Coordinates of C-alpha atoms in Angstrom, one line a residue:
X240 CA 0.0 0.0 0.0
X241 CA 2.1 3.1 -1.2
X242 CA 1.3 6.6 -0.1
X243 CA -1.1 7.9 -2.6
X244 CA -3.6 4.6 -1.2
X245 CA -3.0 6.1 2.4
X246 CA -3.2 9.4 2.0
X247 CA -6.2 10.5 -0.3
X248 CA -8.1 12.0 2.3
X249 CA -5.2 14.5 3.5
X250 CA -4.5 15.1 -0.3
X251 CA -8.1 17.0 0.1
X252 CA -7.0 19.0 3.3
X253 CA -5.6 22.3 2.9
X254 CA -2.2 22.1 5.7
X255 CA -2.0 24.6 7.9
X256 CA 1.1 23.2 9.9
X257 CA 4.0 24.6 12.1
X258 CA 6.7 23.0 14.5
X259 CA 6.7 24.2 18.3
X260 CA 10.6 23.9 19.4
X261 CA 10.4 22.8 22.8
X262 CA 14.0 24.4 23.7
X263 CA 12.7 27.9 23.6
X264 CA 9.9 27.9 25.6
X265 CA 7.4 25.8 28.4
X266 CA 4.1 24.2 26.4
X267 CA 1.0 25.5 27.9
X268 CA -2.7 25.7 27.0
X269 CA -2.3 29.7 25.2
X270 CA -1.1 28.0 21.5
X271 CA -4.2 28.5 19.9
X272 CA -4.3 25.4 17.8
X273 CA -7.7 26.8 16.0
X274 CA -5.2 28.0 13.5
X275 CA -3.8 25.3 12.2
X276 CA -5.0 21.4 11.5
X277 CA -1.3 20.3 12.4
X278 CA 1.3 20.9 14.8
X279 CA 4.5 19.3 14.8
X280 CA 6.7 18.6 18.0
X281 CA 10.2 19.4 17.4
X282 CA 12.6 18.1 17.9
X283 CA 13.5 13.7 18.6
X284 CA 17.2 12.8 17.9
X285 CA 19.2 10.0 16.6
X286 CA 21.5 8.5 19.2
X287 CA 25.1 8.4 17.6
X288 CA 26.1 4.9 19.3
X289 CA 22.4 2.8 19.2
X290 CA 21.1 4.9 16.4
X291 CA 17.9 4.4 18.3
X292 CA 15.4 7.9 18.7
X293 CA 16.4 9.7 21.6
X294 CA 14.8 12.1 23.6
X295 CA 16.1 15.1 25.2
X296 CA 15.3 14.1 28.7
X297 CA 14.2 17.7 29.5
X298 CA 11.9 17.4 26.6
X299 CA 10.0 14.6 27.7
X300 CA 7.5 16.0 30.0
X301 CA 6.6 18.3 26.7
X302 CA 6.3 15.4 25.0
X303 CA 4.1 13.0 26.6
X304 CA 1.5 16.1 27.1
X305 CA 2.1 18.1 23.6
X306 CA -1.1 16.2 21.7
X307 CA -3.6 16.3 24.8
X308 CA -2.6 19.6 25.1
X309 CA -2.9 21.2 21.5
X310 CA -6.3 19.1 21.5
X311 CA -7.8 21.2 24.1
X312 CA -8.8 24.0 22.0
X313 CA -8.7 21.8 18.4
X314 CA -10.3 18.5 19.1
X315 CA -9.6 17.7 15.6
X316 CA -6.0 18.9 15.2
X317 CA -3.4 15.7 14.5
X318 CA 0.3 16.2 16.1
X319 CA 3.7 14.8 14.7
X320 CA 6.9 14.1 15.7
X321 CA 9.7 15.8 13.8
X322 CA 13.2 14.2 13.7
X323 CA 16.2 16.7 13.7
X324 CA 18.9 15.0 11.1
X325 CA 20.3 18.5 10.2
X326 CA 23.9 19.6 11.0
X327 CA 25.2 18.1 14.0
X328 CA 23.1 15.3 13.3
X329 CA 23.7 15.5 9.7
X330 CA 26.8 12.4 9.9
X331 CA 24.6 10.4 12.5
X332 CA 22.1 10.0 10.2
X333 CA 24.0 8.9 7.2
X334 CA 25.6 6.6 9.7
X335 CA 22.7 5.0 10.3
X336 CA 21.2 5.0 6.7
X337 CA 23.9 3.6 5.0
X338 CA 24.1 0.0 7.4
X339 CA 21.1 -1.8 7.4
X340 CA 20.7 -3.3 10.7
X341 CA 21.2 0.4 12.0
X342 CA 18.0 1.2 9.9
X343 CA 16.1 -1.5 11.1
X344 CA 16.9 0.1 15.1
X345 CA 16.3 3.8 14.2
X346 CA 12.5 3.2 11.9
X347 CA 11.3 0.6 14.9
X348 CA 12.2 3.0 17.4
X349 CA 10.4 5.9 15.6
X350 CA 7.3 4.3 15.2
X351 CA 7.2 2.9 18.8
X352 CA 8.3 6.6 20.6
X353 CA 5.1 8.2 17.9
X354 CA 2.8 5.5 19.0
X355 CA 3.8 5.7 22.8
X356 CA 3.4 9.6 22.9
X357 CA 0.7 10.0 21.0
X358 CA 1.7 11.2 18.4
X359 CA -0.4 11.0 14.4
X360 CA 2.6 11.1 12.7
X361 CA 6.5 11.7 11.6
X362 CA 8.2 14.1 10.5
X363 CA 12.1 14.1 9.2
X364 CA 13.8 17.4 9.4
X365 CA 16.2 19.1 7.3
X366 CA 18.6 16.7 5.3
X367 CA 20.2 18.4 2.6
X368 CA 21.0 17.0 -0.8
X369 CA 24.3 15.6 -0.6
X370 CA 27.1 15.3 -3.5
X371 CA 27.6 11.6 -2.7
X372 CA 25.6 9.5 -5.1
X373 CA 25.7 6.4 -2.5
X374 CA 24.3 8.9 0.3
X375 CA 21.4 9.4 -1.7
X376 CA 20.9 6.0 -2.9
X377 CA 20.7 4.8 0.9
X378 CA 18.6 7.2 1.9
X379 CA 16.0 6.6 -0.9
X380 CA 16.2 2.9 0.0
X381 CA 15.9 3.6 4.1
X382 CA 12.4 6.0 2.9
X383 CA 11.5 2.8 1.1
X384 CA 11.7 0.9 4.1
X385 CA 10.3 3.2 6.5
X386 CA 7.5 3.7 4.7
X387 CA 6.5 -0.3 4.7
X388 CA 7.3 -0.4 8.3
X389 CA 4.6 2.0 8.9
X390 CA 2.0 0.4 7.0
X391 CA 2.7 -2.8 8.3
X392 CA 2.6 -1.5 11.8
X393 CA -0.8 -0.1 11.1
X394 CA -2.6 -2.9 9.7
X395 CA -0.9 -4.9 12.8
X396 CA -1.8 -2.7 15.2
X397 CA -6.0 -1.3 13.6
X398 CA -4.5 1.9 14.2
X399 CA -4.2 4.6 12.1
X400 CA -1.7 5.1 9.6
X401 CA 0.8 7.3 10.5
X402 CA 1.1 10.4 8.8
X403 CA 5.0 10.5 7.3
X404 CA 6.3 14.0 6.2
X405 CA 10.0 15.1 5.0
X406 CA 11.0 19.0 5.6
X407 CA 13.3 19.2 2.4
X408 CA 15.7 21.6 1.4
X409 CA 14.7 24.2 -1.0
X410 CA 16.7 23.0 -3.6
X411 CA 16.1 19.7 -4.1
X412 CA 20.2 18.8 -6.0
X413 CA 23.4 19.6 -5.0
X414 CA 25.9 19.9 -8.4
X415 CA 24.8 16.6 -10.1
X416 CA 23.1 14.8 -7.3
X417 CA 19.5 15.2 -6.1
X418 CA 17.2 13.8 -3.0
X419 CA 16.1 10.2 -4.3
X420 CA 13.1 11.9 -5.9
X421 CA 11.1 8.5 -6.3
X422 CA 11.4 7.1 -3.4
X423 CA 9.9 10.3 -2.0
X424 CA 7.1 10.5 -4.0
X425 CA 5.8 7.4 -3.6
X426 CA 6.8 7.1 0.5
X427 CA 5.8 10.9 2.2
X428 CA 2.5 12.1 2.6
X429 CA 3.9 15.7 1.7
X430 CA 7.2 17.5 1.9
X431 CA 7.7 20.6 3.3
X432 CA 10.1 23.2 1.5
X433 CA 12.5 25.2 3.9
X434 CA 11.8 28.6 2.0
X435 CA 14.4 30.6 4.3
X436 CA 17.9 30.9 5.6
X437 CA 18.9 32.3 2.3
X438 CA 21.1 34.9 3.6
X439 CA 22.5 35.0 7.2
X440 CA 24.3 37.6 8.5
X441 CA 26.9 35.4 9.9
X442 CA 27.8 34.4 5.9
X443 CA 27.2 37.3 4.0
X444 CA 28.1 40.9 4.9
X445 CA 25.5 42.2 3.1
X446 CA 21.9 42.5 3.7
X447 CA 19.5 40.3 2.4
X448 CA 15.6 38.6 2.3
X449 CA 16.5 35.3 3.8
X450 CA 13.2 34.3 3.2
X451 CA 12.7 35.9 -0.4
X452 CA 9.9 34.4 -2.6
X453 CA 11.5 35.7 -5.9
X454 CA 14.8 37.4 -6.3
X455 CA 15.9 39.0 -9.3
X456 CA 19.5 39.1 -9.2
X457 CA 20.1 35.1 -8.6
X458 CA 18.0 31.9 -8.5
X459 CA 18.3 31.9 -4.6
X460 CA 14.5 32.3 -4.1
X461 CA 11.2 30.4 -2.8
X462 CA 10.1 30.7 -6.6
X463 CA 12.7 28.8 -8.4
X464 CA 13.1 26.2 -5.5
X465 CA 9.3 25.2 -6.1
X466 CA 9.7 25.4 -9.5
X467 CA 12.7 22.9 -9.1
X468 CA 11.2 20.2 -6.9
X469 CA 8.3 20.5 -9.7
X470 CA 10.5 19.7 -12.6
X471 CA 12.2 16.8 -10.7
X472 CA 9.0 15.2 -10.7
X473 CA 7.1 16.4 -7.2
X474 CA 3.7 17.4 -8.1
X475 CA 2.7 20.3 -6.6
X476 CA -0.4 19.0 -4.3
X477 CA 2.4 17.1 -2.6
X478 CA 3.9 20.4 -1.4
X479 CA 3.8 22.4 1.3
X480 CA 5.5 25.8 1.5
X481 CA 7.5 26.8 4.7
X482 CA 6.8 30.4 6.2
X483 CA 9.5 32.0 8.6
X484 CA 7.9 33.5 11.8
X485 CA 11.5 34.9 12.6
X486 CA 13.7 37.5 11.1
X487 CA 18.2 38.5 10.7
X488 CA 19.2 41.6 11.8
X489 CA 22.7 42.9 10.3
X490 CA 24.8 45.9 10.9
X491 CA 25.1 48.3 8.4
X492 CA 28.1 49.6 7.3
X493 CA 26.4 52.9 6.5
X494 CA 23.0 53.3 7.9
X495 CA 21.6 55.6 5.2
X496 CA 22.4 52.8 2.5
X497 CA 19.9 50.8 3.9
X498 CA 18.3 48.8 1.0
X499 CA 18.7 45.2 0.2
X500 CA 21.7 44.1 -0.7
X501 CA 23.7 47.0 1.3
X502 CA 26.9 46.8 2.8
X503 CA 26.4 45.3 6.4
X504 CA 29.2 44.4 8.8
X505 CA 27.9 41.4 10.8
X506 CA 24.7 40.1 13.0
X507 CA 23.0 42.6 15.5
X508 CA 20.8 42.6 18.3
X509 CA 21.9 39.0 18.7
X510 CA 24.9 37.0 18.2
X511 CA 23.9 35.5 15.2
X512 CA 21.0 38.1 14.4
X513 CA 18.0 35.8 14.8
X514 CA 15.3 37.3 15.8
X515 CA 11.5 36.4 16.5
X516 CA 8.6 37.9 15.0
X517 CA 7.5 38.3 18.3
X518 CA 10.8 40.4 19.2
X519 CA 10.7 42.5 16.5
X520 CA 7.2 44.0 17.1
X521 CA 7.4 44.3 20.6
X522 CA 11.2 45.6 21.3
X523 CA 12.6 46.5 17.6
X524 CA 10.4 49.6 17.4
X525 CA 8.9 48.1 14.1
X526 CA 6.1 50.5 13.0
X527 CA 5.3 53.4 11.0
X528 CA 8.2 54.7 8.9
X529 CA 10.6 52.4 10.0
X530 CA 8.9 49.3 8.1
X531 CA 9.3 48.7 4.8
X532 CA 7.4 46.2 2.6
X533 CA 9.4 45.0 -1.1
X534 CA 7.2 43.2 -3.6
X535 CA 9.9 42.3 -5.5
X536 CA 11.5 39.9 -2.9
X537 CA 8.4 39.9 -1.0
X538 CA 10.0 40.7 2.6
X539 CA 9.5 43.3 5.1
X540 CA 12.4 45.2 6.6
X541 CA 12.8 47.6 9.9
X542 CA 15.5 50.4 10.0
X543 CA 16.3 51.5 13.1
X544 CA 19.2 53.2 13.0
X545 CA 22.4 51.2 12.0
X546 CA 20.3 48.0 12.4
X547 CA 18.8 46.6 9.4
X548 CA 15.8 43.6 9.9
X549 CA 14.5 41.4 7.1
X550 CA 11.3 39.6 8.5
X551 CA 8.2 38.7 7.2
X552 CA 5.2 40.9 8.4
X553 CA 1.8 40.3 7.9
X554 CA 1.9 41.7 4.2
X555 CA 4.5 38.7 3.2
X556 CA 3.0 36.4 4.5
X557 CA -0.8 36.6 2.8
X558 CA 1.1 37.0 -0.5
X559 CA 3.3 34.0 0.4
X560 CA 0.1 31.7 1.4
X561 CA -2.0 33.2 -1.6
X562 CA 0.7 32.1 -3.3
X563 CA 0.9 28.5 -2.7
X564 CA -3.0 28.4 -3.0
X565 CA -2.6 29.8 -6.6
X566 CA 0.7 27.3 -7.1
X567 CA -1.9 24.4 -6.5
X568 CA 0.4 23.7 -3.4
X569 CA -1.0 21.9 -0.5
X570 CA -0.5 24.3 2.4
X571 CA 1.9 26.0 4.3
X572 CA 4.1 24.7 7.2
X573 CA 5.3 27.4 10.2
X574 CA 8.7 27.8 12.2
X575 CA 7.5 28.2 14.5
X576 CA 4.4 28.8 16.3
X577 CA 5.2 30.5 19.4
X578 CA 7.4 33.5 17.8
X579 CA 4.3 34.7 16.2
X580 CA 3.0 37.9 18.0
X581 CA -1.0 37.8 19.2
X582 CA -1.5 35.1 16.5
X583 CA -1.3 38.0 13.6
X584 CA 0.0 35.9 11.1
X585 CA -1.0 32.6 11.5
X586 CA -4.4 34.5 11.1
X587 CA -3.5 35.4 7.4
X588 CA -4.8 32.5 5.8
X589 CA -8.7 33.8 6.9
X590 CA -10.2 34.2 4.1
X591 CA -13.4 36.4 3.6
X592 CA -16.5 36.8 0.9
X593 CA -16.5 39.1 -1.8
X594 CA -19.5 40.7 0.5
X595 CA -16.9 41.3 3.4
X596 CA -14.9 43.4 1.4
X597 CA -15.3 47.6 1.1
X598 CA -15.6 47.9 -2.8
X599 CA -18.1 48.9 -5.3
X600 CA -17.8 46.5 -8.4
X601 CA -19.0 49.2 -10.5
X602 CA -16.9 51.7 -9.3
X603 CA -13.7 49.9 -9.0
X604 CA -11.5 50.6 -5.9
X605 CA -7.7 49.9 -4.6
X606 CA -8.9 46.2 -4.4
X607 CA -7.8 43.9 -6.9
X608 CA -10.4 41.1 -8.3
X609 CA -8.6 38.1 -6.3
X610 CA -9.0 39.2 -3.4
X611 CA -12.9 40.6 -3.9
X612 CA -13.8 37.2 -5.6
X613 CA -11.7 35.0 -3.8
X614 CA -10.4 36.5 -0.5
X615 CA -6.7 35.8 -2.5
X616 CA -3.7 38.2 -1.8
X617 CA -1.7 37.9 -5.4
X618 CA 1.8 38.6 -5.5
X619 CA 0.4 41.9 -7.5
X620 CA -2.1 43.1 -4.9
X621 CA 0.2 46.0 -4.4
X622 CA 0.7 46.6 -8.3
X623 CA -3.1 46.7 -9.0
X624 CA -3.0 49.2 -6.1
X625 CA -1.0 51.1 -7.6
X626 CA -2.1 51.3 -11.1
X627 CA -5.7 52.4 -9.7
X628 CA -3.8 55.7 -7.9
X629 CA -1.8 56.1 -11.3
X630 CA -4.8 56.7 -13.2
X631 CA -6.4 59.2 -10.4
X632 CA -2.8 61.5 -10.4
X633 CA -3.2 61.4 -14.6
X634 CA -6.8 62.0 -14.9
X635 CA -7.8 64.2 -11.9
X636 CA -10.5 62.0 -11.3
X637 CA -12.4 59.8 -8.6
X638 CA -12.5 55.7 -9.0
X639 CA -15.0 56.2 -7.0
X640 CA -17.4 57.3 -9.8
X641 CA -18.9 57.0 -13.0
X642 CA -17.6 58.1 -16.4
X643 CA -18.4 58.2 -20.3
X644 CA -21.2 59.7 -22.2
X645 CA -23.9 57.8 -20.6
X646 CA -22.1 57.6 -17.0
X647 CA -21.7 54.1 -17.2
X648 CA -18.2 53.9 -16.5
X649 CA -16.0 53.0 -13.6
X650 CA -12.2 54.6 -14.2
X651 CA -10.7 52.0 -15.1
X652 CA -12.9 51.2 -18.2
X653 CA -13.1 54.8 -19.0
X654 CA -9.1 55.1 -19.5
X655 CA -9.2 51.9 -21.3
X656 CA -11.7 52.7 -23.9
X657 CA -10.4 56.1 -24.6
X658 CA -7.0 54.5 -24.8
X659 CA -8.1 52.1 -26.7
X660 CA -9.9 54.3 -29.1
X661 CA -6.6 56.8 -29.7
X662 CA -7.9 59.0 -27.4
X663 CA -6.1 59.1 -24.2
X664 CA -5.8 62.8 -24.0
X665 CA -9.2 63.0 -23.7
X666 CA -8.5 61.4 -20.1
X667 CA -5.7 63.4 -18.9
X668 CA -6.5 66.2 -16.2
X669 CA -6.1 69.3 -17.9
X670 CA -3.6 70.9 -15.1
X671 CA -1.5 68.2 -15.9
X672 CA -0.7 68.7 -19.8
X673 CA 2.0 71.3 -21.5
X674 CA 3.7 71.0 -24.4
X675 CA 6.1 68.7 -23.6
X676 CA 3.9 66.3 -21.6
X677 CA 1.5 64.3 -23.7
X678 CA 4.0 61.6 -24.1
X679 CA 5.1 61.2 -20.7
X680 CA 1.2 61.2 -19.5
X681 CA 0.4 58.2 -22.0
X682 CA 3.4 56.6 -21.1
X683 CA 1.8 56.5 -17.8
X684 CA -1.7 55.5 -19.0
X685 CA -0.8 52.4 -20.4
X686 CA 1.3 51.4 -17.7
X687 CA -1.2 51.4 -15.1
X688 CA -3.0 49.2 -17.9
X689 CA -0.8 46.7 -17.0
X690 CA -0.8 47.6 -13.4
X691 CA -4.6 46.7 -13.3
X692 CA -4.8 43.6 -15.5
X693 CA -8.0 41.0 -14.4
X694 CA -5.1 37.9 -14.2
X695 CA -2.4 38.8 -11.6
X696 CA 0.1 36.7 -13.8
X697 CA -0.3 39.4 -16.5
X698 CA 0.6 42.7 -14.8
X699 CA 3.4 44.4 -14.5
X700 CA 6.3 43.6 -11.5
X701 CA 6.6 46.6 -9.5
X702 CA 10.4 46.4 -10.9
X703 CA 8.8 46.3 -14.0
X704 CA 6.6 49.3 -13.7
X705 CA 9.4 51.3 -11.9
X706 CA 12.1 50.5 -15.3
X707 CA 8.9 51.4 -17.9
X708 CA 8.4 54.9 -16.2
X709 CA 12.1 55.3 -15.8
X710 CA 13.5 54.5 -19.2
X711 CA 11.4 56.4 -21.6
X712 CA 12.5 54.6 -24.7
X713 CA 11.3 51.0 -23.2
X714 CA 9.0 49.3 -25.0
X715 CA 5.8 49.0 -23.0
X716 CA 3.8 46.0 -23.5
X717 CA -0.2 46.2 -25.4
X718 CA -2.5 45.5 -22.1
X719 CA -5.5 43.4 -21.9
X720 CA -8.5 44.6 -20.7
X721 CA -8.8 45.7 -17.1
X722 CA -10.0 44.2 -14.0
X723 CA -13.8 44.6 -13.2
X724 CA -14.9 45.0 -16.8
X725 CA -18.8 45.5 -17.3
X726 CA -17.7 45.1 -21.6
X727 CA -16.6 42.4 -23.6
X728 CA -13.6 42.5 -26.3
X729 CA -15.2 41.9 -29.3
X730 CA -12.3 41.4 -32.3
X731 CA -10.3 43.3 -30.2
X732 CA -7.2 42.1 -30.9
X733 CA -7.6 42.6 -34.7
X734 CA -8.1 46.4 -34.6
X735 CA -6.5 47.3 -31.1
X736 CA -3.3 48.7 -32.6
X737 CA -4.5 50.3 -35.7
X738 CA -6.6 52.5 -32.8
X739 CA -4.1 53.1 -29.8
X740 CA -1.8 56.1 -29.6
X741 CA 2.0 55.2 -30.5
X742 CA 4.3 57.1 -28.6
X743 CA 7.7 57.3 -30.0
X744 CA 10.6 59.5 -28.6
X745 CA 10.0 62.1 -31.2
X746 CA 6.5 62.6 -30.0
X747 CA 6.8 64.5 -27.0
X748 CA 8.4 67.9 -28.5
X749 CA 4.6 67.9 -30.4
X750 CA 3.0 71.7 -29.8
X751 CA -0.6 71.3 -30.5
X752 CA -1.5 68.6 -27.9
X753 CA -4.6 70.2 -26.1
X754 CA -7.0 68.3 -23.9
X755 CA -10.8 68.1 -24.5

């Protein structure tokens, strides 16, 4: 019985998972496990000499109460195991899944220690890709076995099958190796990417979005990690995407070059510049103008003073979960629970009616259509934001009313159709055109086009909308029609261009521009 047979009812679950780290903190009854339909104890070790599953012996009393006590607000919440075989555990493991009768000790022992703490589940924790083609081998084959150990135990036993999850790194190679990508498809129940430690301030002095979702400059990103395991053969509903509740602060060489990617001279605040979520709200002074948001990496930062903090606030993380909803992904897993501040973003995934939301359809607002249909944050919310406010500073006009000869018009489809029709001037606030400006103004126009496209895949980055307004000699893409459209395209793609104003570099030293 392989794990697609087992696991068809979870497949239908959305995850909402994260690891409480027993080192950090006492377990008691405030976790509110509403949130989330799994929580996963961390950590359980491998002993280096029986290669049996140790237990931290000041752990234990967490243990053998963590699932009763999760349960007492979320009757229905199932609790896992998770098994630290990262980094000082990172030889022990191989140790143990390279000789067989090691392997046999180390899966009997897991199963019994899940069983006897009552626990729904396991959970194997951060082993890299290694470049050792035999490592990889003999880990595939110890999943194999795992895997039939577990099933056997449960049809032994008429207990439940244990739930069997692998937190993976975000790459899934190293140089010309890769994770046995087989034998963990057919054996885990789900695998949970690692999206962060990309940059640490103990490694890099220079600042950095250690949990960026895309990054521009290099393929160190959430984005083309996913993309990876996808193309080795992972399908997508077998992945979960991991969401940091903890931040780096770095030093800055200069605090008024304080962007990503600045010169920075080492960790602050703490010795190697982890911080908690929690931490940075409540001592960091993170608020007001010393908060940044970048939808490019899709990170928050605080400044305060020669201390730079990459985190992930409340904005990163809805575009981060709407993101593995639109992915097809099957959740998101948290590390961890406790550094969250007043539960305010483990409450980002709540989703709410297109009723619940401030916006007149017919009017338009700042609101893009995924999140008033679908209660979605895109990675483009912002964009669409900003395209709305575009056309307002161009046109001197309201989105909060109605347009066109018969006032049956939101802005949005009243700058399209006169755009569309060669008649953008018509649109432009009078105050706002000279001589020299028509250009510049359309320029503008059909750039927000793009900012407020229906599909979030089709608009504009916000890099992308900051180099079309810079570089004046860009090419700027022909938009689609705009969100909230009351009007259909009819053939419009066979006489949009012979209609649309064509701006070329000549066109703005043109004297008899005058608006209607």
């Amino acid at each position: 019985m392989g794990r697609a047979e087992v696991s068809s009812s979870e497949a239908q679950t959305w995850i909402k998972a994260g690891y409480w780290y027993s080192r950090r903190q006492s377990l008691g009854p405030d976790i509110d496990s509403t949130l989330f339909t799994r929580l996963t104890f961390a950590f359980a070790y491998i002993n280096n000499s029986t290669y049996e599953l140790w237990i931290e012996p000041n752990d234990e009393p967490y243990m053998s109460t963590f699932t009763d006590i999760v349960r007492l607000k979320n009757p229905s919440i199932t609790t896992l195991l998770s098994i630290w075989a990262g980094d000082s555990n990172f030889s022990t493991f191989f140790s143990m899944a390279t000789q067989p009768s090691h392997i046999t000790s180390f899966i009997e022992s897991s199963i019994q220690i899940a069983r006897l703490y009552g626990f729904h589940g396991l959970d194997l924790c951060c082993v890299k890709p290694d470049t050792s083609t035999t490592k990889m081998e003999a880990i595939g084959i110890l999943f194999d076995e795992w895997r039939t150990a577990i099933n056997r135990e449960s049809k032994n036993s008429n207990q439940s099958l244990l739930i069997f999850t692998l937190a993976g790194h975000y790459l899934p190679s190293k140089n010309i190796t890769s994770y046995p990508m087989d034998s963990i498809q057919r054996n885990f129940d789900w695998v949970h990417i690692v999206s962060y430690y990309y940059h640490l301030p103990t490694t890099e002095n220079f600042t950095g979005a250690h949990s960026a979702l895309y990054d521009p400059s290099s393929n160190i990103s959430t984005d083309y990690g996913i993309k990876e395991w996808i193309s080795r053969g992972l399908p997508a509903k077998n992945i979960v995407f991991g969401l940091a509740y903890h931040g780096y602060a770095w030093t800055l060489l200069d605090p008024s070059a304080n962007e990503i990617g600045s010169p920075a001279t080492g960790p602050a605040v703490m010795p190697e510049g982890l911080i908690s979520y929690k931490f940075i709200k409540s001592d960091m002074g993170c608020d007001g103008e010393k908060v940044g948001y970048n939808s490019t990496y899709v990170t928050n930062y605080c400044i305060n003073g020669s201390v730079w903090i990459g985190y992930d606030d409340v904005e990163a993380i809805k575009t981060k979960v709407s993101y593995a909803r639109e992915k097809g992904l099957l959740g998101y897993n948290v590390w961890q629970v406790t550094n969250d501040e007043n539960w305010v973003l483990s409450k980002a995934d709540m989703y709410y009616s297109k009723q619940n939301v401030n916006v007149d359809l017919n009017c338009g607002g700042y609101v893009p259509p995924e999140y008033v249909k679908r209660g979605i944050y895109s990675t483009k919310y912002d964009v669409y934001s900003f395209g709305v406010l575009l056309l307002q500073i161009i046109s001197g006009k309201k989105n909060t009313c109605l347009y066109g000869p018969d006032n049956n018009l939101n802005l949005l489809e009243c700058a399209y159709e006169l755009w569309k029709d060669g008649k953008s001037m018509e649109f432009m606030d009078p105050l706002m055109v000279d001589t020299n400006s028509a250009c510049k103004l359309m320029r503008c126009m059909q750039v927000a086009h793009l900012c407020v496209q229906e599909k979030w895949e089709d608009r504009a980055s916000m890099l992308e909308v900051y180099s079309m307004l810079k570089n004046e000699t860009e090419d700027v893409p022909t938009p689609k029609r705009h969100a909230f459209s009351t009007r259909n395209d009819i053939d419009e793609e066979n006489n949009l261009k012979s209609k649309e104003e064509i701006c070329s570099v000549n066109f703005a030293t043109m004297s008899q521009v005058m608006p209607r």
